[in-house]
Amino acid sequence: MIDLQEQKWISAAKSGDQEAFSQLVLRYQKKVYALALRMCRHPEDAEEAAQEAFPSAWQGLPFFRGEAAFSTWLYRLTSNSCLDLLRRENRHSAATGPSLDDDELSLDLPDTAPTPETAAEQSELRDMIENGLQSLSPEYREVLVLREIHQLSYDEIAESLSLDLGTVKSRISRGRRQLREYLQKSGNFFPSATSKRMEKEGCK
Amino acid sequence: MNTCAFDATLLDPFLDGALSPADAEPGQAHLDSCPECQSYVDDILAMREYFPDDEDVELPENFAANIMAEVAKAPQSRPRKQPWGKLAVAAACLALIVVLQHVNLPFAMGGSKSAASIAPAAFLSDAAAVAESEESAVEAPAEASEPCFPVTADSSLEALREYGAGENLLSEEPDEAILVTATEAELGDLIVDEVPSDIYPGYTCYLLNSNEPIVAKLVERGFLQEVPDVDCIIRLEVLSE
């Protein structure tokens, strides 16, 4: 669906309207930061990558022809910034092995009023996913983040990352299998997750 | 390790709703009878359940404000904005010289005014506009009415549009740029791989050397009469639809 308001902001920003661009920043800041956070893991790195991606978008807007959605173009810039940053500072090492650092991510729970025990369990499962994502190569991680968190279609991911569709399918499949293997090896994810899912479904 | 004979590469598109109903149906039938694939699907769904949400992240303090501060420091200057400014100055000087020649010619040749010298008033006006807008062009994106590369007396964008496709403005000056205007639709995929030198509201400019392959194609399609001399620069202006 075409968002007319967004189209107006884009058009105005292309002509140099910073106020219009700030509206685009407000709309996409969380998505861009979330993508950068999963790619880079550390909040300060994610902020740095986002601080590069948005000004890049601003400067590149006159070249943006609108053939892809603005969001997918922005994700591509973000992903490129993250990969550049990881390469530049050789921060891949941060992704090796599980590292449960509760301070690094502030993850609330979507379910309403969970008990402290449930919240702790869910938080632990999410941390396991986060750590599992960090165990993957950036190429696998980015497709899974775009698919599972940003819920882009395969075509949109291909557009965002300038990949062909076959590569996207292959990376999603391999990334998932590696993540699954990581979670299987790391212990209690699947029994806990399955029981939590059954509890939720039983409550419906 | 999945040892099932079912095409495992279909499982993920199946899970993501990326299969057509015709392809998804046998996948569903297979899942109902294959514990191994069912286990994989269950695990992926469990993982999905606990994937973090992008709304769950907590943004750093002043995140958007800091971004906009960076944006303010990085104005949308086009890659070749400065050369364009210099070109405008050079072109304005050239225009002035040509006007002076037009003014002097009748006296020098002792003849009557030629048809070509009818333009000076508009020409001077455009030249002055170019000179005056040179500073502001560096700071702000060009308006649609901003004078284009002044290779002719009538060099405003509106004037260029009137020339239309198939007409070019061959210069009498050997080092002058040759201007070609066309619409995106007329050029089709010809410019897909070309890097623009400047983009302005309403039109995009490409500076081409005469030995570039695209120039021969422009000749083939009638935008140019012939491939210009090696030293010639072709300024292709593509009007947005």
Tab-separated table of C-alpha atoms in Angstrom:
chain	number	residue	atom	x	y	z
A	1	MET	CA	0.000	0.000	0.000
A	2	ILE	CA	1.345	3.425	-0.892
A	3	ASP	CA	1.630	5.745	2.041
A	4	LEU	CA	0.784	9.156	0.612
A	5	GLN	CA	2.040	11.032	3.644
A	6	GLU	CA	5.351	9.239	3.412
A	7	GLN	CA	5.547	10.003	-0.294
A	8	LYS	CA	5.064	13.676	0.470
A	9	TRP	CA	7.819	13.607	3.078
A	10	ILE	CA	10.151	11.839	0.675
A	11	SER	CA	9.399	14.259	-2.118
A	12	ALA	CA	9.923	17.278	0.133
A	13	ALA	CA	13.096	15.819	1.633
A	14	LYS	CA	14.463	15.213	-1.856
A	15	SER	CA	14.131	18.931	-2.418
A	16	GLY	CA	16.067	19.707	0.733
A	17	ASP	CA	13.313	19.917	3.332
A	18	GLN	CA	14.941	18.823	6.596
A	19	GLU	CA	11.678	18.987	8.515
A	20	ALA	CA	10.174	16.441	6.151
A	21	PHE	CA	13.229	14.243	6.549
A	22	SER	CA	12.931	14.460	10.334
A	23	GLN	CA	9.462	12.939	9.993
A	24	LEU	CA	11.002	10.015	8.139
A	25	VAL	CA	13.622	9.694	10.873
A	26	LEU	CA	10.920	9.574	13.538
A	27	ARG	CA	8.986	6.976	11.584
A	28	TYR	CA	11.924	4.651	10.982
A	29	GLN	CA	14.257	5.303	13.898
A	30	LYS	CA	13.236	2.233	15.871
A	31	LYS	CA	13.330	-0.099	12.912
A	32	VAL	CA	16.716	1.158	11.816
A	33	TYR	CA	18.116	1.050	15.322
A	34	ALA	CA	16.687	-2.434	15.919
A	35	LEU	CA	18.281	-3.697	12.723
A	36	ALA	CA	21.597	-2.071	13.621
A	37	LEU	CA	21.436	-3.418	17.146
A	38	ARG	CA	20.985	-6.988	15.952
A	39	MET	CA	23.682	-6.568	13.358
A	40	CYS	CA	26.253	-4.902	15.609
A	41	ARG	CA	25.009	-6.100	19.005
A	42	HIS	CA	26.481	-3.232	21.004
A	43	PRO	CA	24.219	-0.199	21.459
A	44	GLU	CA	27.022	2.252	20.842
A	45	ASP	CA	27.916	0.517	17.565
A	46	ALA	CA	24.266	0.399	16.560
A	47	GLU	CA	23.901	4.092	17.250
A	48	GLU	CA	27.012	4.828	15.239
A	49	ALA	CA	25.738	2.765	12.305
A	50	ALA	CA	22.337	4.459	12.433
A	51	GLN	CA	24.028	7.855	12.676
A	52	GLU	CA	25.758	7.002	9.413
A	53	ALA	CA	22.758	5.460	7.695
A	54	PHE	CA	20.295	8.322	8.123
A	55	PRO	CA	22.615	11.093	6.906
A	56	SER	CA	23.564	8.816	4.007
A	57	ALA	CA	19.882	8.527	3.193
A	58	TRP	CA	19.534	12.288	3.386
A	59	GLN	CA	22.443	12.878	1.068
A	60	GLY	CA	21.427	10.114	-1.314
A	61	LEU	CA	17.758	11.040	-1.496
A	62	PRO	CA	18.165	13.051	-4.717
A	63	PHE	CA	19.373	9.792	-6.284
A	64	PHE	CA	16.495	7.745	-4.839
A	65	ARG	CA	14.152	6.948	-7.690
A	66	GLY	CA	11.491	5.199	-5.679
A	67	GLU	CA	11.806	1.933	-7.552
A	68	ALA	CA	12.100	0.156	-4.210
A	69	ALA	CA	10.214	1.110	-1.074
A	70	PHE	CA	11.906	3.813	0.972
A	71	SER	CA	12.064	1.430	3.931
A	72	THR	CA	13.924	-1.280	2.022
A	73	TRP	CA	16.345	1.307	0.657
A	74	LEU	CA	16.915	2.602	4.183
A	75	TYR	CA	17.486	-0.933	5.492
A	76	ARG	CA	20.062	-1.439	2.765
A	77	LEU	CA	21.927	1.686	3.850
A	78	THR	CA	21.705	0.561	7.469
A	79	SER	CA	22.921	-2.912	6.675
A	80	ASN	CA	25.814	-1.466	4.668
A	81	SER	CA	26.735	0.845	7.533
A	82	CYS	CA	26.715	-2.062	9.969
A	83	LEU	CA	28.819	-4.287	7.743
A	84	ASP	CA	31.256	-1.428	7.137
A	85	LEU	CA	31.500	-0.794	10.826
A	86	LEU	CA	32.046	-4.460	11.614
A	87	ARG	CA	34.702	-4.713	8.956
A	88	ARG	CA	36.337	-1.457	9.915
A	89	GLU	CA	36.683	-2.299	13.527
A	90	ASN	CA	36.832	-6.053	13.181
A	91	ARG	CA	34.008	-6.497	15.606
A	92	HIS	CA	33.008	-9.914	14.368
A	93	SER	CA	34.698	-11.369	17.419
A	94	ALA	CA	31.939	-9.934	19.560
A	95	ALA	CA	29.574	-12.398	17.925
A	96	THR	CA	31.416	-15.571	18.808
A	97	GLY	CA	29.962	-17.688	21.545
A	98	PRO	CA	27.147	-16.973	23.907
A	99	SER	CA	27.456	-13.865	25.991
A	100	LEU	CA	24.547	-13.226	28.264
A	101	ASP	CA	24.748	-9.575	28.998
A	102	ASP	CA	21.437	-8.336	30.244
A	103	ASP	CA	22.513	-4.722	30.163
A	104	GLU	CA	23.096	-4.662	26.448
A	105	LEU	CA	19.540	-5.078	25.308
A	106	SER	CA	16.444	-3.731	26.833
A	107	LEU	CA	13.797	-6.214	25.823
A	108	ASP	CA	10.349	-5.848	27.209
A	109	LEU	CA	7.744	-8.529	26.892
A	110	PRO	CA	4.829	-8.343	24.530
A	111	ASP	CA	2.471	-10.352	26.721
A	112	THR	CA	0.485	-8.431	29.245
A	113	ALA	CA	1.150	-8.805	32.916
A	114	PRO	CA	3.461	-11.787	32.972
A	115	THR	CA	4.386	-13.182	36.325
A	116	PRO	CA	7.944	-12.504	37.389
A	117	GLU	CA	8.792	-16.149	36.744
A	118	THR	CA	7.256	-16.129	33.259
A	119	ALA	CA	8.892	-12.835	32.432
A	120	ALA	CA	12.259	-14.152	33.498
A	121	GLU	CA	11.815	-17.296	31.395
A	122	GLN	CA	10.705	-15.368	28.339
A	123	SER	CA	13.501	-12.918	28.752
A	124	GLU	CA	15.919	-15.806	28.951
A	125	LEU	CA	14.531	-17.350	25.760
A	126	ARG	CA	14.870	-14.063	23.965
A	127	ASP	CA	18.393	-13.660	25.197
A	128	MET	CA	19.150	-17.094	23.813
A	129	ILE	CA	17.815	-16.025	20.428
A	130	GLU	CA	19.850	-12.833	20.590
A	131	ASN	CA	22.988	-14.754	21.423
A	132	GLY	CA	22.214	-17.307	18.749
A	133	LEU	CA	21.869	-14.541	16.183
A	134	GLN	CA	25.237	-13.189	17.199
A	135	SER	CA	26.776	-16.611	16.610
A	136	LEU	CA	25.822	-16.376	12.920
A	137	SER	CA	27.779	-14.655	10.205
A	138	PRO	CA	26.542	-11.111	9.473
A	139	GLU	CA	25.194	-12.292	6.120
A	140	TYR	CA	22.913	-14.881	7.722
A	141	ARG	CA	22.065	-12.615	10.635
A	142	GLU	CA	20.848	-9.747	8.470
A	143	VAL	CA	18.442	-11.868	6.430
A	144	LEU	CA	16.965	-13.433	9.556
A	145	VAL	CA	16.569	-10.062	11.245
A	146	LEU	CA	14.861	-8.594	8.192
A	147	ARG	CA	12.623	-11.643	7.900
A	148	GLU	CA	11.713	-12.300	11.524
A	149	ILE	CA	11.879	-8.855	13.099
A	150	HIS	CA	11.064	-6.539	10.226
A	151	GLN	CA	8.855	-9.166	8.585
A	152	LEU	CA	9.976	-8.367	5.077
A	153	SER	CA	9.037	-10.728	2.292
A	154	TYR	CA	11.717	-12.613	0.402
A	155	ASP	CA	11.413	-10.141	-2.466
A	156	GLU	CA	11.774	-7.183	-0.138
A	157	ILE	CA	14.852	-8.666	1.490
A	158	ALA	CA	16.354	-9.246	-1.937
A	159	GLU	CA	15.709	-5.598	-2.784
A	160	SER	CA	17.002	-4.338	0.533
A	161	LEU	CA	20.271	-6.197	0.327
A	162	SER	CA	20.720	-6.200	-3.441
A	163	LEU	CA	20.704	-9.985	-3.501
A	164	ASP	CA	18.982	-12.340	-5.871
A	165	LEU	CA	15.996	-14.248	-4.607
A	166	GLY	CA	17.787	-17.586	-4.592
A	167	THR	CA	20.516	-16.221	-2.329
A	168	VAL	CA	17.925	-14.865	0.065
A	169	LYS	CA	16.162	-18.233	0.265
A	170	SER	CA	19.418	-20.041	0.750
A	171	ARG	CA	20.676	-17.671	3.459
A	172	ILE	CA	17.396	-17.796	5.358
A	173	SER	CA	17.373	-21.563	5.264
A	174	ARG	CA	21.009	-21.948	6.287
A	175	GLY	CA	20.791	-19.185	8.870
A	176	ARG	CA	17.797	-20.819	10.506
A	177	ARG	CA	19.428	-24.202	10.570
A	178	GLN	CA	22.551	-22.756	12.166
A	179	LEU	CA	20.500	-20.845	14.699
A	180	ARG	CA	18.479	-23.946	15.491
A	181	GLU	CA	21.645	-25.945	15.950
A	182	TYR	CA	23.058	-23.285	18.240
A	183	LEU	CA	19.919	-23.315	20.356
A	184	GLN	CA	19.842	-27.098	20.463
A	185	LYS	CA	23.414	-27.200	21.691
A	186	SER	CA	22.952	-24.435	24.202
A	187	GLY	CA	20.410	-26.392	26.159
A	188	ASN	CA	16.934	-25.575	27.247
A	189	PHE	CA	15.545	-23.435	24.505
A	190	PHE	CA	13.276	-25.838	22.674
A	191	PRO	CA	11.703	-27.683	25.615
A	192	SER	CA	11.081	-24.329	27.335
A	193	ALA	CA	9.855	-22.595	24.247
A	194	THR	CA	7.576	-25.467	23.313
A	195	SER	CA	6.062	-25.664	26.775
A	196	LYS	CA	5.565	-21.892	26.847
A	197	ARG	CA	3.897	-22.022	23.443
A	198	MET	CA	1.599	-24.819	24.548
A	199	GLU	CA	0.690	-22.855	27.658
A	200	LYS	CA	-0.195	-19.843	25.556
A	201	GLU	CA	-2.195	-21.860	23.072
A	202	GLY	CA	-3.998	-23.656	25.898
A	203	CYS	CA	-5.094	-20.328	27.329
A	204	LYS	CA	-6.804	-19.259	24.128
B	1	MET	CA	20.618	-32.938	9.888
B	2	ASN	CA	17.517	-33.336	7.864
B	3	THR	CA	17.543	-36.708	6.140
B	4	CYS	CA	14.041	-36.488	4.766
B	5	ALA	CA	13.734	-36.831	0.998
B	6	PHE	CA	11.330	-33.907	0.865
B	7	ASP	CA	12.863	-30.849	-0.731
B	8	ALA	CA	14.064	-29.129	2.434
B	9	THR	CA	14.575	-25.841	0.624
B	10	LEU	CA	10.799	-25.601	0.358
B	11	LEU	CA	10.276	-25.774	4.115
B	12	ASP	CA	11.390	-22.237	4.841
B	13	PRO	CA	9.417	-20.596	2.026
B	14	PHE	CA	6.488	-22.712	3.242
B	15	LEU	CA	6.913	-21.331	6.757
B	16	ASP	CA	7.210	-17.796	5.420
B	17	GLY	CA	4.165	-17.975	3.207
B	18	ALA	CA	6.343	-17.551	0.142
B	19	LEU	CA	4.884	-20.517	-1.721
B	20	SER	CA	1.922	-20.407	-4.027
B	21	PRO	CA	-1.133	-22.343	-2.817
B	22	ALA	CA	-0.366	-25.006	-5.426
B	23	ASP	CA	3.149	-25.480	-4.037
B	24	ALA	CA	2.119	-25.152	-0.411
B	25	GLU	CA	-0.485	-27.909	-0.556
B	26	PRO	CA	1.914	-30.844	-1.068
B	27	GLY	CA	4.181	-29.285	1.551
B	28	GLN	CA	1.378	-29.335	4.091
B	29	ALA	CA	0.508	-32.920	3.148
B	30	HIS	CA	4.114	-33.929	3.635
B	31	LEU	CA	4.366	-32.221	7.010
B	32	ASP	CA	1.361	-34.132	8.272
B	33	SER	CA	3.197	-37.375	7.700
B	34	CYS	CA	6.852	-36.519	8.388
B	35	PRO	CA	7.897	-36.135	12.039
B	36	GLU	CA	11.346	-34.937	11.030
B	37	CYS	CA	10.092	-31.983	8.997
B	38	GLN	CA	7.366	-31.331	11.548
B	39	SER	CA	10.027	-31.086	14.221
B	40	TYR	CA	11.942	-28.557	12.122
B	41	VAL	CA	8.824	-26.479	11.571
B	42	ASP	CA	7.977	-26.598	15.282
B	43	ASP	CA	11.450	-25.426	16.187
B	44	ILE	CA	11.376	-22.552	13.714
B	45	LEU	CA	7.966	-21.469	14.978
B	46	ALA	CA	9.265	-21.616	18.545
B	47	MET	CA	12.235	-19.493	17.537
B	48	ARG	CA	9.916	-17.049	15.813
B	49	GLU	CA	7.821	-16.797	18.941
B	50	TYR	CA	10.768	-15.500	20.896
B	51	PHE	CA	12.415	-13.388	18.288
B	52	PRO	CA	12.766	-9.889	19.679
B	53	ASP	CA	10.429	-7.237	18.371
B	54	ASP	CA	11.775	-4.048	16.842
B	55	GLU	CA	9.398	-2.112	19.044
B	56	ASP	CA	11.078	-3.589	22.097
B	57	VAL	CA	14.326	-1.760	21.669
B	58	GLU	CA	14.994	1.271	23.748
B	59	LEU	CA	16.377	4.108	21.693
B	60	PRO	CA	19.422	5.970	22.962
B	61	GLU	CA	18.745	9.387	24.423
B	62	ASN	CA	18.218	12.140	21.840
B	63	PHE	CA	18.556	9.598	19.056
B	64	ALA	CA	16.519	11.435	16.424
B	65	ALA	CA	17.850	14.825	17.482
B	66	ASN	CA	21.427	13.623	17.136
B	67	ILE	CA	20.658	12.234	13.701
B	68	MET	CA	19.121	15.501	12.583
B	69	ALA	CA	22.163	17.349	13.905
B	70	GLU	CA	24.292	15.155	11.622
B	71	VAL	CA	21.880	15.728	8.763
B	72	ALA	CA	22.145	19.486	9.248
B	73	LYS	CA	25.919	19.181	8.934
B	74	ALA	CA	25.593	17.202	5.713
B	75	PRO	CA	23.615	19.314	3.278
B	76	GLN	CA	22.326	17.616	0.154
B	77	SER	CA	25.179	18.902	-1.947
B	78	ARG	CA	25.257	17.053	-5.226
B	79	PRO	CA	28.514	15.284	-5.976
B	80	ARG	CA	29.484	17.753	-8.685
B	81	LYS	CA	27.853	20.853	-7.359
B	82	GLN	CA	31.072	22.853	-7.116
B	83	PRO	CA	32.235	22.120	-10.697
B	84	TRP	CA	28.779	23.063	-11.856
B	85	GLY	CA	29.152	26.413	-10.116
B	86	LYS	CA	32.470	26.951	-11.858
B	87	LEU	CA	30.958	25.933	-15.165
B	88	ALA	CA	28.210	28.476	-14.665
B	89	VAL	CA	30.742	31.242	-14.132
B	90	ALA	CA	32.743	30.167	-17.182
B	91	ALA	CA	29.593	29.932	-19.249
B	92	ALA	CA	28.440	33.366	-18.141
B	93	CYS	CA	31.799	34.811	-19.214
B	94	LEU	CA	31.554	32.980	-22.523
B	95	ALA	CA	28.054	34.290	-23.020
B	96	LEU	CA	29.250	37.833	-22.401
B	97	ILE	CA	32.028	37.443	-24.958
B	98	VAL	CA	29.615	36.083	-27.547
B	99	VAL	CA	27.218	38.958	-26.923
B	100	LEU	CA	30.009	41.457	-27.346
B	101	GLN	CA	30.900	39.766	-30.620
B	102	HIS	CA	27.310	40.060	-31.737
B	103	VAL	CA	27.275	43.719	-30.832
B	104	ASN	CA	30.558	44.439	-32.590
B	105	LEU	CA	30.023	42.345	-35.690
B	106	PRO	CA	27.771	44.750	-37.609
B	107	PHE	CA	30.293	47.526	-37.172
B	108	ALA	CA	33.282	45.370	-37.983
B	109	MET	CA	31.667	43.831	-41.052
B	110	GLY	CA	29.830	46.937	-42.041
B	111	GLY	CA	26.770	44.863	-42.764
B	112	SER	CA	23.296	44.665	-41.332
B	113	LYS	CA	22.419	42.734	-38.173
B	114	SER	CA	22.385	39.017	-38.655
B	115	ALA	CA	19.475	36.908	-37.481
B	116	ALA	CA	21.690	35.313	-34.878
B	117	SER	CA	22.224	38.593	-33.130
B	118	ILE	CA	18.596	39.114	-32.341
B	119	ALA	CA	18.949	37.213	-29.096
B	120	PRO	CA	21.278	39.441	-27.061
B	121	ALA	CA	18.678	40.847	-24.693
B	122	ALA	CA	17.457	37.467	-23.543
B	123	PHE	CA	20.983	36.186	-23.662
B	124	LEU	CA	22.306	38.883	-21.372
B	125	SER	CA	19.425	38.282	-19.067
B	126	ASP	CA	20.207	34.578	-18.852
B	127	ALA	CA	23.903	35.201	-18.435
B	128	ALA	CA	23.244	37.570	-15.587
B	129	ALA	CA	20.880	35.097	-14.009
B	130	VAL	CA	23.530	32.413	-14.188
B	131	ALA	CA	26.097	34.683	-12.597
B	132	GLU	CA	23.712	35.747	-9.874
B	133	SER	CA	22.519	32.260	-9.091
B	134	GLU	CA	25.987	30.784	-8.971
B	135	GLU	CA	26.402	31.333	-5.237
B	136	SER	CA	22.956	30.180	-4.257
B	137	ALA	CA	23.235	27.114	-6.455
B	138	VAL	CA	25.952	25.777	-4.176
B	139	GLU	CA	23.832	26.194	-1.096
B	140	ALA	CA	20.411	25.096	-2.220
B	141	PRO	CA	19.040	22.587	-4.710
B	142	ALA	CA	18.326	24.067	-8.072
B	143	GLU	CA	14.831	25.227	-8.736
B	144	ALA	CA	13.119	24.079	-11.891
B	145	SER	CA	13.606	27.521	-13.325
B	146	GLU	CA	17.332	27.557	-12.657
B	147	PRO	CA	19.213	28.189	-15.869
B	148	CYS	CA	20.692	25.105	-17.380
B	149	PHE	CA	24.133	24.813	-18.906
B	150	PRO	CA	24.226	27.896	-21.093
B	151	VAL	CA	25.443	26.559	-24.409
B	152	THR	CA	22.859	28.558	-26.305
B	153	ALA	CA	21.209	31.907	-26.091
B	154	ASP	CA	17.972	30.394	-24.766
B	155	SER	CA	19.321	28.285	-22.013
B	156	SER	CA	16.557	28.145	-19.437
B	157	LEU	CA	15.115	24.740	-18.703
B	158	GLU	CA	11.825	25.769	-20.213
B	159	ALA	CA	13.603	26.645	-23.419
B	160	LEU	CA	15.433	23.345	-23.430
B	161	ARG	CA	12.214	21.443	-23.064
B	162	GLU	CA	10.909	23.103	-26.169
B	163	TYR	CA	13.685	21.624	-28.248
B	164	GLY	CA	12.337	18.153	-27.568
B	165	ALA	CA	13.833	14.836	-28.537
B	166	GLY	CA	15.852	14.401	-31.669
B	167	GLU	CA	17.113	17.958	-31.753
B	168	ASN	CA	20.501	18.879	-30.507
B	169	LEU	CA	22.300	22.100	-30.230
B	170	LEU	CA	25.559	21.658	-32.059
B	171	SER	CA	27.910	24.340	-31.037
B	172	GLU	CA	30.086	26.404	-33.269
B	173	GLU	CA	32.717	26.473	-30.552
B	174	PRO	CA	35.022	23.418	-30.737
B	175	ASP	CA	35.339	23.003	-26.960
B	176	GLU	CA	31.734	23.717	-26.106
B	177	ALA	CA	29.430	21.076	-24.706
B	178	ILE	CA	26.773	19.648	-26.952
B	179	LEU	CA	23.420	19.651	-25.310
B	180	VAL	CA	20.953	16.830	-25.796
B	181	THR	CA	17.605	16.740	-24.060
B	182	ALA	CA	15.256	13.808	-23.862
B	183	THR	CA	12.711	12.299	-21.547
B	184	GLU	CA	13.288	9.166	-19.475
B	185	ALA	CA	10.710	7.309	-21.558
B	186	GLU	CA	12.455	8.174	-24.795
B	187	LEU	CA	15.799	6.896	-23.559
B	188	GLY	CA	14.425	3.750	-21.974
B	189	ASP	CA	17.194	1.570	-20.575
B	190	LEU	CA	19.942	3.540	-22.307
B	191	ILE	CA	20.929	5.429	-19.169
B	192	VAL	CA	20.395	2.725	-16.588
B	193	ASP	CA	24.108	2.147	-16.041
B	194	GLU	CA	25.176	5.758	-16.382
B	195	VAL	CA	26.117	7.790	-13.334
B	196	PRO	CA	24.485	11.187	-13.282
B	197	SER	CA	26.718	14.204	-12.875
B	198	ASP	CA	23.943	16.316	-11.416
B	199	ILE	CA	20.362	15.797	-10.432
B	200	TYR	CA	17.953	18.679	-10.296
B	201	PRO	CA	14.237	18.834	-9.673
B	202	GLY	CA	12.709	17.852	-12.968
B	203	TYR	CA	15.799	16.709	-14.789
B	204	THR	CA	19.023	14.757	-14.488
B	205	CYS	CA	22.276	15.665	-16.223
B	206	TYR	CA	24.943	13.321	-17.567
B	207	LEU	CA	28.278	14.529	-18.909
B	208	LEU	CA	29.489	12.164	-21.623
B	209	ASN	CA	32.647	11.895	-23.636
B	210	SER	CA	32.112	11.373	-27.328
B	211	ASN	CA	33.907	8.016	-27.243
B	212	GLU	CA	31.507	6.491	-24.721
B	213	PRO	CA	29.299	3.727	-26.145
B	214	ILE	CA	26.128	5.490	-25.111
B	215	VAL	CA	26.952	8.356	-27.499
B	216	ALA	CA	26.878	6.024	-30.491
B	217	LYS	CA	23.505	4.776	-29.291
B	218	LEU	CA	22.237	8.339	-29.028
B	219	VAL	CA	23.219	8.797	-32.661
B	220	GLU	CA	21.480	5.536	-33.601
B	221	ARG	CA	18.293	6.735	-31.963
B	222	GLY	CA	18.439	10.139	-33.612
B	223	PHE	CA	19.255	12.274	-30.586
B	224	LEU	CA	22.528	13.290	-32.218
B	225	GLN	CA	23.246	13.710	-35.906
B	226	GLU	CA	26.700	12.167	-35.645
B	227	VAL	CA	29.305	11.134	-33.117
B	228	PRO	CA	31.053	14.367	-32.199
B	229	ASP	CA	34.802	14.952	-32.219
B	230	VAL	CA	36.856	13.265	-29.552
B	231	ASP	CA	37.321	16.422	-27.493
B	232	CYS	CA	33.633	17.196	-27.358
B	233	ILE	CA	31.606	16.824	-24.207
B	234	ILE	CA	27.964	15.894	-24.524
B	235	ARG	CA	25.664	17.145	-21.853
B	236	LEU	CA	22.652	14.861	-21.770
B	237	GLU	CA	19.705	16.244	-19.866
B	238	VAL	CA	16.993	13.755	-19.076
B	239	LEU	CA	13.671	15.239	-18.167
B	240	SER	CA	11.742	13.430	-15.477
B	241	GLU	CA	8.338	12.152	-16.438
